[in-house]
Tab-separated table of C-alpha atoms and ligand atoms in Angstrom:
chain	number	residue	atom	x	y	z
A	1	MET	CA	-33.258	1.074	-28.041
A	2	VAL	CA	-32.531	0.768	-24.267
A	3	LYS	CA	-29.144	1.042	-23.637
A	4	ARG	CA	-27.573	-1.872	-22.147
A	5	ASN	CA	-25.947	-1.292	-18.766
A	6	SER	CA	-22.079	-1.363	-19.575
A	7	GLY	CA	-20.598	-2.710	-17.135
A	8	PHE	CA	-21.895	-6.497	-18.152
A	9	ALA	CA	-20.035	-6.138	-21.821
A	10	ASN	CA	-17.304	-5.087	-19.444
A	11	LEU	CA	-17.416	-8.624	-17.112
A	12	THR	CA	-14.953	-10.801	-18.394
A	13	ALA	CA	-15.746	-14.144	-19.706
A	14	GLY	CA	-17.710	-16.767	-18.555
A	15	TYR	CA	-18.267	-17.405	-13.929
A	16	LEU	CA	-16.083	-19.915	-13.426
A	17	PHE	CA	-18.984	-22.387	-11.934
A	18	PRO	CA	-20.876	-22.860	-15.794
A	19	GLU	CA	-17.905	-23.266	-16.865
A	20	VAL	CA	-17.157	-26.206	-14.752
A	21	ALA	CA	-20.303	-27.478	-15.078
A	22	ARG	CA	-20.224	-27.241	-18.688
A	23	ARG	CA	-17.419	-29.259	-18.636
A	24	ARG	CA	-18.191	-31.927	-16.464
A	25	LYS	CA	-21.506	-31.931	-18.709
A	26	GLU	CA	-19.211	-32.564	-21.400
A	27	TYR	CA	-16.843	-35.327	-19.806
A	28	GLN	CA	-20.308	-36.944	-19.060
A	29	ALA	CA	-21.935	-37.003	-22.240
A	30	GLN	CA	-18.769	-38.696	-23.769
A	31	ASN	CA	-18.744	-41.385	-21.144
A	32	PRO	CA	-22.303	-42.087	-19.824
A	33	ALA	CA	-21.590	-44.478	-17.655
A	34	ALA	CA	-18.813	-42.841	-15.492
A	35	LYS	CA	-19.226	-42.321	-11.852
A	36	ILE	CA	-18.781	-38.486	-12.061
A	37	ILE	CA	-17.654	-37.054	-7.265
A	38	SER	CA	-18.348	-33.731	-7.727
A	39	LEU	CA	-15.697	-32.140	-4.574
A	40	GLY	CA	-15.876	-29.143	-7.062
A	41	ILE	CA	-19.012	-26.016	-5.874
A	42	GLY	CA	-19.032	-25.548	-2.040
A	43	ASN	CA	-22.603	-26.098	-2.141
A	44	THR	CA	-23.877	-28.216	1.287
A	45	THR	CA	-24.643	-31.808	1.370
A	46	GLU	CA	-26.110	-32.914	4.106
A	47	PRO	CA	-29.979	-32.748	5.578
A	48	LEU	CA	-31.066	-30.239	7.672
A	49	THR	CA	-30.939	-31.146	11.077
A	50	PRO	CA	-33.654	-32.172	13.128
A	51	HIS	CA	-34.512	-28.968	15.521
A	52	ILE	CA	-34.118	-26.744	12.798
A	53	ALA	CA	-36.033	-28.309	9.959
A	54	LYS	CA	-39.141	-29.294	12.700
A	55	ALA	CA	-38.517	-25.384	13.462
A	56	MET	CA	-39.605	-24.314	9.712
A	57	SER	CA	-41.970	-27.612	9.703
A	58	ASP	CA	-44.173	-26.032	12.390
A	59	TYR	CA	-44.004	-22.884	11.150
A	60	ALA	CA	-44.701	-23.256	7.616
A	61	LEU	CA	-48.173	-25.365	9.048
A	62	GLY	CA	-48.844	-22.358	11.088
A	63	LEU	CA	-48.974	-20.077	8.623
A	64	GLY	CA	-51.828	-22.759	7.597
A	65	THR	CA	-53.754	-21.402	10.483
A	66	ALA	CA	-55.905	-17.941	11.327
A	67	ALA	CA	-54.018	-17.940	14.414
A	68	GLY	CA	-50.480	-18.580	12.978
A	69	TYR	CA	-50.164	-16.675	9.916
A	70	SER	CA	-47.785	-13.372	8.584
A	71	GLY	CA	-47.940	-11.638	6.064
A	72	TYR	CA	-44.485	-9.085	5.397
A	73	GLY	CA	-43.062	-9.087	8.773
A	74	ASP	CA	-39.861	-5.811	9.804
A	75	GLU	CA	-37.378	-5.751	6.571
A	76	GLN	CA	-34.586	-5.894	8.658
A	77	GLY	CA	-35.721	-8.805	10.469
A	78	ASN	CA	-37.103	-11.125	12.893
A	79	ALA	CA	-36.227	-8.996	15.980
A	80	GLU	CA	-36.010	-11.808	18.370
A	81	LEU	CA	-33.385	-13.183	16.086
A	82	ARG	CA	-31.095	-9.593	15.099
A	83	ALA	CA	-30.689	-10.106	18.860
A	84	LYS	CA	-30.045	-13.702	19.309
A	85	ILE	CA	-27.667	-13.585	16.403
A	86	ALA	CA	-25.850	-9.918	18.271
A	87	GLN	CA	-25.693	-12.031	21.571
A	88	VAL	CA	-25.094	-15.292	20.743
A	89	PHE	CA	-22.084	-14.155	17.503
A	90	TYR	CA	-21.199	-11.023	19.075
A	91	PRO	CA	-21.246	-10.888	22.620
A	92	GLY	CA	-20.461	-7.401	24.051
A	93	MET	CA	-19.467	-7.008	21.260
A	94	CYS	CA	-22.653	-5.713	18.756
A	95	ASP	CA	-26.342	-4.340	19.317
A	96	ALA	CA	-29.426	-5.810	17.523
A	97	SER	CA	-29.912	-2.726	16.319
A	98	GLU	CA	-26.581	-3.698	13.749
A	99	VAL	CA	-27.600	-6.461	13.117
A	100	PHE	CA	-29.827	-7.337	9.163
A	101	ILE	CA	-31.642	-10.175	8.142
A	102	SER	CA	-31.164	-10.965	4.694
A	103	ASP	CA	-31.430	-13.781	2.478
A	104	GLY	CA	-28.113	-14.653	2.348
A	105	ALA	CA	-24.717	-13.047	2.032
A	106	LYS	CA	-24.422	-12.748	-1.370
A	107	CYS	CA	-27.065	-11.196	-1.722
A	108	ASP	CA	-26.031	-9.002	0.817
A	109	ILE	CA	-22.623	-8.208	-0.887
A	110	ALA	CA	-24.290	-7.419	-4.056
A	111	ARG	CA	-27.079	-5.077	-2.385
A	112	VAL	CA	-23.770	-3.747	-0.090
A	113	GLN	CA	-22.348	-2.279	-3.041
A	114	THR	CA	-25.225	0.165	-4.139
A	115	LEU	CA	-24.211	2.115	-0.455
A	116	PHE	CA	-20.634	3.462	-2.382
A	117	GLY	CA	-20.206	5.802	-4.771
A	118	ALA	CA	-19.564	4.985	-8.339
A	119	HIS	CA	-15.268	5.871	-8.886
A	120	THR	CA	-15.602	4.091	-5.017
A	121	PRO	CA	-11.601	1.844	-5.529
A	122	ILE	CA	-11.939	-1.454	-4.026
A	123	ALA	CA	-9.559	-3.864	-3.308
A	124	VAL	CA	-9.227	-7.996	-3.483
A	125	GLN	CA	-7.457	-10.445	-1.868
A	126	ASP	CA	-6.257	-12.464	-4.881
A	127	PRO	CA	-7.863	-15.337	-5.184
A	128	SER	CA	-11.336	-14.373	-3.817
A	129	TYR	CA	-14.882	-15.260	-3.781
A	130	PRO	CA	-15.914	-13.865	-7.834
A	131	VAL	CA	-19.105	-11.327	-6.286
A	132	TYR	CA	-16.174	-9.367	-5.313
A	133	VAL	CA	-15.448	-8.413	-8.208
A	134	ASP	CA	-17.917	-9.115	-10.847
A	135	GLY	CA	-20.376	-7.627	-8.770
A	136	SER	CA	-18.784	-4.449	-8.650
A	137	VAL	CA	-17.470	-5.003	-12.074
A	138	ILE	CA	-21.926	-5.269	-13.077
A	139	ILE	CA	-22.167	-1.957	-11.222
A	140	GLY	CA	-19.149	0.495	-12.732
A	141	ALA	CA	-17.434	0.733	-10.080
A	142	ALA	CA	-14.514	-1.521	-10.887
A	143	GLY	CA	-12.729	0.192	-13.965
A	144	ALA	CA	-12.205	-0.768	-17.337
A	145	ASN	CA	-10.380	-3.845	-17.562
A	146	ASN	CA	-6.374	-3.163	-18.423
A	147	GLY	CA	-5.442	-6.545	-19.658
A	148	SER	CA	-4.769	-7.544	-16.269
A	149	GLY	CA	-8.058	-6.995	-14.434
A	150	TYR	CA	-10.346	-3.924	-13.228
A	151	ASP	CA	-7.798	-0.454	-13.399
A	152	GLY	CA	-10.441	0.222	-10.692
A	153	VAL	CA	-9.283	-2.627	-8.627
A	154	VAL	CA	-6.548	-3.297	-6.385
A	155	TYR	CA	-5.497	-7.125	-5.999
A	156	LEU	CA	-3.553	-8.914	-3.349
A	157	PRO	CA	-2.382	-11.873	-3.669
A	158	CYS	CA	-2.551	-14.194	-0.677
A	159	ASN	CA	-0.174	-17.041	-1.134
A	160	PRO	CA	2.116	-19.158	0.360
A	161	ALA	CA	4.957	-16.540	0.556
A	162	ASN	CA	3.034	-14.147	2.608
A	163	ASN	CA	1.125	-16.908	4.701
A	164	PHE	CA	-2.639	-15.782	3.353
A	165	PHE	CA	-2.183	-12.594	4.147
A	166	PRO	CA	-1.776	-9.690	2.063
A	167	ASP	CA	0.700	-6.649	1.763
A	168	LEU	CA	-1.981	-3.948	2.679
A	169	SER	CA	0.919	-1.277	1.370
A	170	LYS	CA	-0.933	-1.186	-2.117
A	171	VAL	CA	-4.226	-0.451	-0.902
A	172	LYS	CA	-5.428	3.550	-1.565
A	173	PRO	CA	-6.891	5.393	0.412
A	174	ASN	CA	-10.098	5.416	1.303
A	175	SER	CA	-11.214	1.970	-0.607
A	176	LEU	CA	-13.317	-0.706	-0.045
A	177	ILE	CA	-11.447	-3.741	0.646
A	178	TYR	CA	-13.603	-7.137	0.558
A	179	PHE	CA	-11.951	-9.321	3.114
A	180	CYS	CA	-12.608	-13.569	3.488
A	181	SER	CA	-11.224	-14.786	6.796
A	182	PRO	CA	-12.017	-18.410	6.432
A	183	ASN	CA	-10.975	-17.608	2.941
A	184	ASN	CA	-12.891	-19.942	0.244
A	185	PRO	CA	-10.815	-20.591	-1.794
A	186	THR	CA	-7.629	-20.879	0.039
A	187	GLY	CA	-8.745	-21.948	3.817
A	188	ALA	CA	-6.480	-19.986	5.492
A	189	VAL	CA	-8.108	-17.982	8.830
A	190	SER	CA	-6.508	-14.567	9.564
A	191	THR	CA	-5.282	-14.486	12.998
A	192	LYS	CA	-6.114	-11.781	15.399
A	193	ASP	CA	-2.887	-10.606	14.696
A	194	ASP	CA	-3.737	-10.333	11.184
A	195	LEU	CA	-6.736	-8.460	11.531
A	196	LYS	CA	-4.990	-6.166	13.741
A	197	LYS	CA	-3.125	-5.532	10.776
A	198	LEU	CA	-5.724	-4.610	8.743
A	199	VAL	CA	-8.090	-3.006	10.441
A	200	ASP	CA	-5.419	-0.102	11.696
A	201	PHE	CA	-4.239	0.066	7.863
A	202	ALA	CA	-8.316	1.091	7.163
A	203	LEU	CA	-8.623	3.382	10.025
A	204	ALA	CA	-5.074	5.571	9.224
A	205	ASN	CA	-6.260	5.114	5.596
A	206	GLY	CA	-10.170	6.142	5.216
A	207	CYS	CA	-10.461	3.090	4.827
A	208	MET	CA	-13.680	0.437	4.739
A	209	ILE	CA	-13.934	-3.733	5.118
A	210	ILE	CA	-16.262	-5.381	4.348
A	211	PHE	CA	-15.717	-8.576	5.840
A	212	ASP	CA	-17.336	-11.789	4.663
A	213	ALA	CA	-16.712	-14.280	7.962
A	214	ALA	CA	-19.094	-16.785	6.430
A	215	TYR	CA	-17.272	-20.026	7.433
A	216	ARG	CA	-16.481	-18.512	10.582
A	217	GLU	CA	-18.634	-22.173	12.291
A	218	PHE	CA	-15.387	-23.964	10.837
A	219	ILE	CA	-12.782	-22.482	13.089
A	220	ARG	CA	-12.146	-24.743	16.098
A	221	ASP	CA	-8.681	-23.113	16.826
A	222	PRO	CA	-9.828	-20.922	19.305
A	223	SER	CA	-6.516	-18.742	19.234
A	224	LEU	CA	-8.508	-17.663	15.585
A	225	PRO	CA	-11.251	-14.849	15.742
A	226	LYS	CA	-14.061	-15.295	13.860
A	227	THR	CA	-15.183	-12.071	13.675
A	228	ILE	CA	-13.917	-9.142	12.549
A	229	TYR	CA	-15.575	-7.347	16.004
A	230	GLU	CA	-13.109	-9.358	18.450
A	231	ILE	CA	-10.151	-6.168	17.043
A	232	PRO	CA	-10.611	-3.387	18.323
A	233	GLY	CA	-11.950	-0.212	16.745
A	234	ALA	CA	-13.021	-2.375	13.881
A	235	LYS	CA	-16.740	-0.696	14.074
A	236	LYS	CA	-15.456	2.225	12.758
A	237	CYS	CA	-14.494	0.881	9.757
A	238	ALA	CA	-15.842	-2.455	8.724
A	239	ILE	CA	-19.297	-3.741	7.834
A	240	GLU	CA	-19.745	-8.299	8.411
A	241	ILE	CA	-21.526	-10.484	5.942
A	242	ASN	CA	-22.455	-13.714	7.407
A	243	SER	CA	-24.925	-16.568	6.492
A	244	TYR	CA	-26.826	-19.823	7.823
A	245	SER	CA	-25.776	-21.097	4.069
A	246	LYS	CA	-22.546	-23.424	5.033
A	247	PRO	CA	-22.803	-23.925	9.267
A	248	ALA	CA	-27.231	-24.977	8.977
A	249	GLY	CA	-26.936	-26.499	4.868
A	250	PHE	CA	-28.992	-23.615	4.553
A	251	THR	CA	-28.052	-23.136	1.129
A	252	GLY	CA	-31.055	-23.789	-0.875
A	253	VAL	CA	-33.239	-22.207	2.593
A	254	ARG	CA	-32.066	-19.068	2.436
A	255	CYS	CA	-30.772	-16.955	5.066
A	256	GLY	CA	-28.165	-14.169	6.535
A	257	TRP	CA	-27.511	-11.522	8.179
A	258	SER	CA	-25.373	-8.247	8.183
A	259	VAL	CA	-23.337	-6.467	10.777
A	260	VAL	CA	-23.314	-2.775	10.399
A	261	PRO	CA	-22.268	-0.849	13.494
A	262	ASN	CA	-23.899	2.496	14.711
A	263	GLU	CA	-20.354	4.472	14.792
A	264	LEU	CA	-19.360	3.346	11.288
A	265	LEU	CA	-19.527	6.446	8.972
A	266	PHE	CA	-18.885	7.481	4.951
A	267	GLU	CA	-16.589	10.442	4.560
A	268	ASP	CA	-19.457	13.225	5.150
A	269	GLY	CA	-20.385	12.138	8.599
A	270	THR	CA	-23.449	10.687	7.934
A	271	SER	CA	-24.054	6.858	9.613
A	272	VAL	CA	-23.997	3.791	6.792
A	273	ASN	CA	-26.158	2.593	9.050
A	274	ARG	CA	-28.613	4.912	8.452
A	275	ASP	CA	-28.502	3.961	4.715
A	276	TRP	CA	-28.287	0.545	5.053
A	277	ASN	CA	-32.138	0.050	6.848
A	278	ARG	CA	-32.782	2.120	4.026
A	279	VAL	CA	-31.795	-0.449	1.456
A	280	MET	CA	-32.544	-2.621	3.253
A	281	THR	CA	-36.865	-1.521	3.541
A	282	THR	CA	-35.920	-0.244	-0.208
A	283	LEU	CA	-34.734	-2.831	-1.871
A	284	PHE	CA	-35.769	-5.561	-0.415
A	285	ASN	CA	-38.118	-7.258	1.667
A	286	GLY	CA	-37.242	-8.888	4.363
A	287	ALA	CA	-36.234	-12.414	4.232
A	288	SER	CA	-39.048	-15.746	4.372
A	289	ASN	CA	-40.503	-16.122	7.675
A	290	ILE	CA	-39.891	-19.555	7.493
A	291	ALA	CA	-36.212	-19.099	7.546
A	292	GLN	CA	-35.924	-17.074	9.957
A	293	ALA	CA	-37.705	-19.760	12.118
A	294	GLY	CA	-35.601	-22.022	11.368
A	295	ALA	CA	-32.356	-19.912	11.740
A	296	LEU	CA	-34.110	-18.424	15.059
A	297	ALA	CA	-34.199	-22.632	16.352
A	298	ALA	CA	-30.095	-22.899	15.052
A	299	MET	CA	-29.219	-20.669	17.775
A	300	SER	CA	-30.821	-21.911	20.820
A	301	GLU	CA	-28.808	-24.347	22.587
A	302	GLN	CA	-29.894	-27.824	20.442
A	303	GLY	CA	-29.310	-25.868	17.412
A	304	LEU	CA	-26.235	-24.362	17.991
A	305	ALA	CA	-25.118	-28.098	19.309
A	306	GLU	CA	-26.493	-29.969	15.452
A	307	MET	CA	-24.380	-27.046	13.476
A	308	LYS	CA	-21.663	-28.101	15.441
A	309	SER	CA	-22.022	-31.334	14.629
A	310	VAL	CA	-22.601	-30.908	10.688
A	311	ILE	CA	-19.524	-28.941	10.582
A	312	ASP	CA	-17.486	-31.741	11.857
A	313	TYR	CA	-18.779	-34.273	9.442
A	314	TYR	CA	-17.658	-31.469	6.935
A	315	LEU	CA	-14.694	-31.603	8.348
A	316	GLU	CA	-13.909	-34.726	8.936
A	317	ASN	CA	-14.100	-34.851	5.280
A	318	ALA	CA	-11.293	-32.643	4.166
A	319	ARG	CA	-9.139	-34.947	6.843
A	320	VAL	CA	-9.230	-37.323	4.588
A	321	ILE	CA	-9.025	-35.764	1.489
A	322	LYS	CA	-5.605	-34.408	3.114
A	323	LYS	CA	-4.790	-37.936	3.336
A	324	ALA	CA	-5.154	-38.674	0.068
A	325	VAL	CA	-4.110	-35.394	-1.435
A	326	GLU	CA	-0.511	-36.151	0.882
A	327	GLY	CA	0.031	-39.853	-0.588
A	328	ASP	CA	2.975	-40.751	-2.024
A	329	ASN	CA	2.366	-40.324	-5.369
A	330	PHE	CA	1.237	-36.576	-4.842
A	331	LYS	CA	4.848	-35.909	-2.464
A	332	ALA	CA	6.514	-37.607	-5.742
A	333	ALA	CA	4.645	-34.729	-8.480
A	334	GLY	CA	5.646	-31.777	-5.628
A	335	VAL	CA	2.390	-31.674	-4.671
A	336	ASN	CA	1.462	-28.974	-2.119
A	337	VAL	CA	-1.669	-29.201	0.346
A	338	PHE	CA	-3.205	-26.031	2.239
A	339	TRP	CA	-5.801	-26.872	4.705
A	340	THR	CA	-5.617	-25.316	8.006
A	341	GLY	CA	-8.390	-27.403	9.735
A	342	ASN	CA	-10.612	-24.703	10.247
A	343	SER	CA	-11.876	-24.710	6.462
A	344	PRO	CA	-14.365	-26.830	4.750
A	345	TYR	CA	-11.784	-26.342	1.489
A	346	LEU	CA	-8.109	-27.576	0.608
A	347	TRP	CA	-5.790	-25.430	-1.123
A	348	VAL	CA	-3.643	-27.859	-3.281
A	349	GLN	CA	-1.065	-26.169	-5.565
A	350	PHE	CA	0.618	-28.300	-8.219
A	351	PRO	CA	4.230	-26.326	-9.019
A	352	GLY	CA	4.451	-25.143	-12.161
A	353	LYS	CA	0.919	-26.642	-13.659
A	354	GLU	CA	-1.596	-24.562	-14.787
A	355	SER	CA	-5.455	-24.998	-12.534
A	356	TRP	CA	-7.341	-25.438	-15.914
A	357	GLU	CA	-5.218	-28.685	-16.691
A	358	ILE	CA	-4.662	-30.124	-13.223
A	359	PHE	CA	-9.121	-30.120	-13.514
A	360	ASP	CA	-9.665	-31.812	-16.761
A	361	ARG	CA	-7.649	-34.860	-16.122
A	362	LEU	CA	-8.885	-35.149	-12.555
A	363	LEU	CA	-11.490	-35.270	-14.092
A	364	LYS	CA	-10.880	-37.562	-17.313
A	365	GLU	CA	-8.056	-39.487	-15.444
A	366	CYS	CA	-10.081	-39.986	-11.751
A	367	GLN	CA	-13.571	-38.724	-12.539
A	368	VAL	CA	-13.074	-35.531	-9.871
A	369	VAL	CA	-14.399	-33.046	-10.308
A	370	THR	CA	-12.406	-29.778	-8.533
A	371	THR	CA	-12.732	-26.281	-8.984
A	372	PRO	CA	-9.633	-24.539	-11.092
A	373	GLY	CA	-7.701	-22.257	-8.237
A	374	SER	CA	-7.286	-19.295	-11.790
A	375	GLY	CA	-10.883	-18.892	-11.842
A	376	PHE	CA	-11.040	-16.811	-8.565
A	377	GLY	CA	-7.982	-14.800	-9.237
A	378	PRO	CA	-4.205	-14.900	-10.898
A	379	ALA	CA	-3.274	-15.319	-8.058
A	380	GLY	CA	-4.812	-18.729	-7.944
A	381	GLU	CA	-3.067	-20.410	-10.659
A	382	SER	CA	-1.438	-23.803	-10.618
A	383	PHE	CA	-3.775	-24.424	-7.259
A	384	ILE	CA	-7.072	-26.368	-7.316
A	385	ARG	CA	-9.682	-25.988	-4.432
A	386	ILE	CA	-11.122	-29.295	-3.030
A	387	SER	CA	-14.122	-29.166	-1.262
A	388	ALA	CA	-15.377	-30.822	1.668
A	389	PHE	CA	-18.528	-30.853	0.770
A	390	GLY	CA	-20.167	-34.444	0.581
A	391	HIS	CA	-20.874	-37.236	1.419
A	392	ARG	CA	-18.863	-39.955	3.169
A	393	SER	CA	-18.598	-42.782	0.631
A	394	ASP	CA	-18.216	-40.680	-2.161
A	395	VAL	CA	-15.213	-38.485	-0.652
A	396	GLU	CA	-13.990	-41.889	0.617
A	397	GLU	CA	-14.637	-43.078	-3.111
A	398	ALA	CA	-12.823	-40.201	-4.479
A	399	CYS	CA	-9.950	-40.377	-2.233
A	400	ASN	CA	-9.500	-43.860	-3.375
A	401	ARG	CA	-9.102	-42.929	-7.246
A	402	LEU	CA	-6.549	-40.539	-6.076
A	403	ALA	CA	-5.274	-43.077	-4.531
A	404	GLY	CA	-4.431	-44.603	-7.781
A	405	TRP	CA	-3.888	-41.326	-9.394
A	406	LYS	CA	-0.346	-41.761	-11.719
A	407	ILE	CA	0.612	-38.203	-12.000
B	501	LIG	C1	-21.109	-19.507	0.243
B	501	LIG	C2	-19.962	-18.011	0.253
B	501	LIG	C3	-21.323	-17.534	0.929
B	501	LIG	C4	-22.316	-17.399	1.163
B	501	LIG	O1	-23.424	-16.780	0.149
B	501	LIG	P1	-25.298	-17.582	0.347
B	501	LIG	O2	-25.828	-16.445	-0.408
B	501	LIG	O3	-25.517	-17.167	1.978
B	501	LIG	O4	-25.755	-18.481	0.493
B	501	LIG	C5	-20.504	-15.880	1.339
B	501	LIG	N1	-19.248	-16.041	0.762
B	501	LIG	C6	-18.685	-16.823	0.804
B	501	LIG	C7	-17.543	-16.563	0.278
B	501	LIG	C8	-19.124	-17.885	0.038
B	501	LIG	O5	-18.225	-19.112	-0.233
């Protein structure tokens, strides 16, 4: 019989979100009348904005005409979109040849893992977005699970004590470092000084950074860096991954991009950009042309303004939630709330409690779904993540219930 990829056997128990969904479903089955509100999964809820939706609609109708039809495009993406991303998001920092359009950031993170050898050591922020470690496990790069995590993975605790910026001294030389800012799940945004420490460390230790900037458009504090390439030297040590999912509501439409600088090199002196081009042209066949038409519209003045307004809406939700979780009942229970104003996630700590216990109590006592922090890594224990993706009326109703919660 055909052998199973041994990486799958190494994966630890159920992926976080299916377990959240299972518990929610079980509760709903036992309580059919309960009106559950989800502030759990990081999925967008607000409709596509008019200019962006119209561009996709027009493009799709055009495909139904002889003049407007097109088949495969360049696997690296629409040239105009690549140039526009370079110009708008990386002014003076990146060239169009360094930008690759994709079907989303998670897909790019998975594909990026094919670039590196099976024994490349990995370092991740703890807590972190699950695909960094789980993807590495599937391709066999994370090593065996020694009970406290994978032996090929160094976990870098990010917590209130270190202001959510990790101690890098534990990272092995020549590692891949996955780094996400604004962070999912903690919502923390690294400062320029922080990212300079990260880049300087990578350059001095032969490391490469996979920088996930999926939430960059939530940054409202102008002093905070929106891309790793704002830091001198980053083009020699970092790949950046990004997506239209969160800013433009493209979670279902699917369009993202990666930046792989021309000066980024492997140990043997060969170009990472050249191999990435090979991955994208061999294992990928281009993002949807309809999605790319929407992305291009998102880069126009009108599109950028529309994206900003939707993000403002989610940030206002976050402010509403913050007020609720800073209420007297939460204060009396010793709860600590972390929200920077630059992210859709609130990171809420219940000292001495387990994340899943708080999750279950919120589900059963408030009918509110959150995400247990421990699902993102050991340092997430005692935290829950509350997402600001939701309709305002649902957020307000959830907050009313939280205000009345006897903790
Ligand atoms: C939502 C999210 C993404 C986006 O993934 P897509 O595949 O583009 O939808 C990437 N990274 C993080 C940390 C995210 O939370």
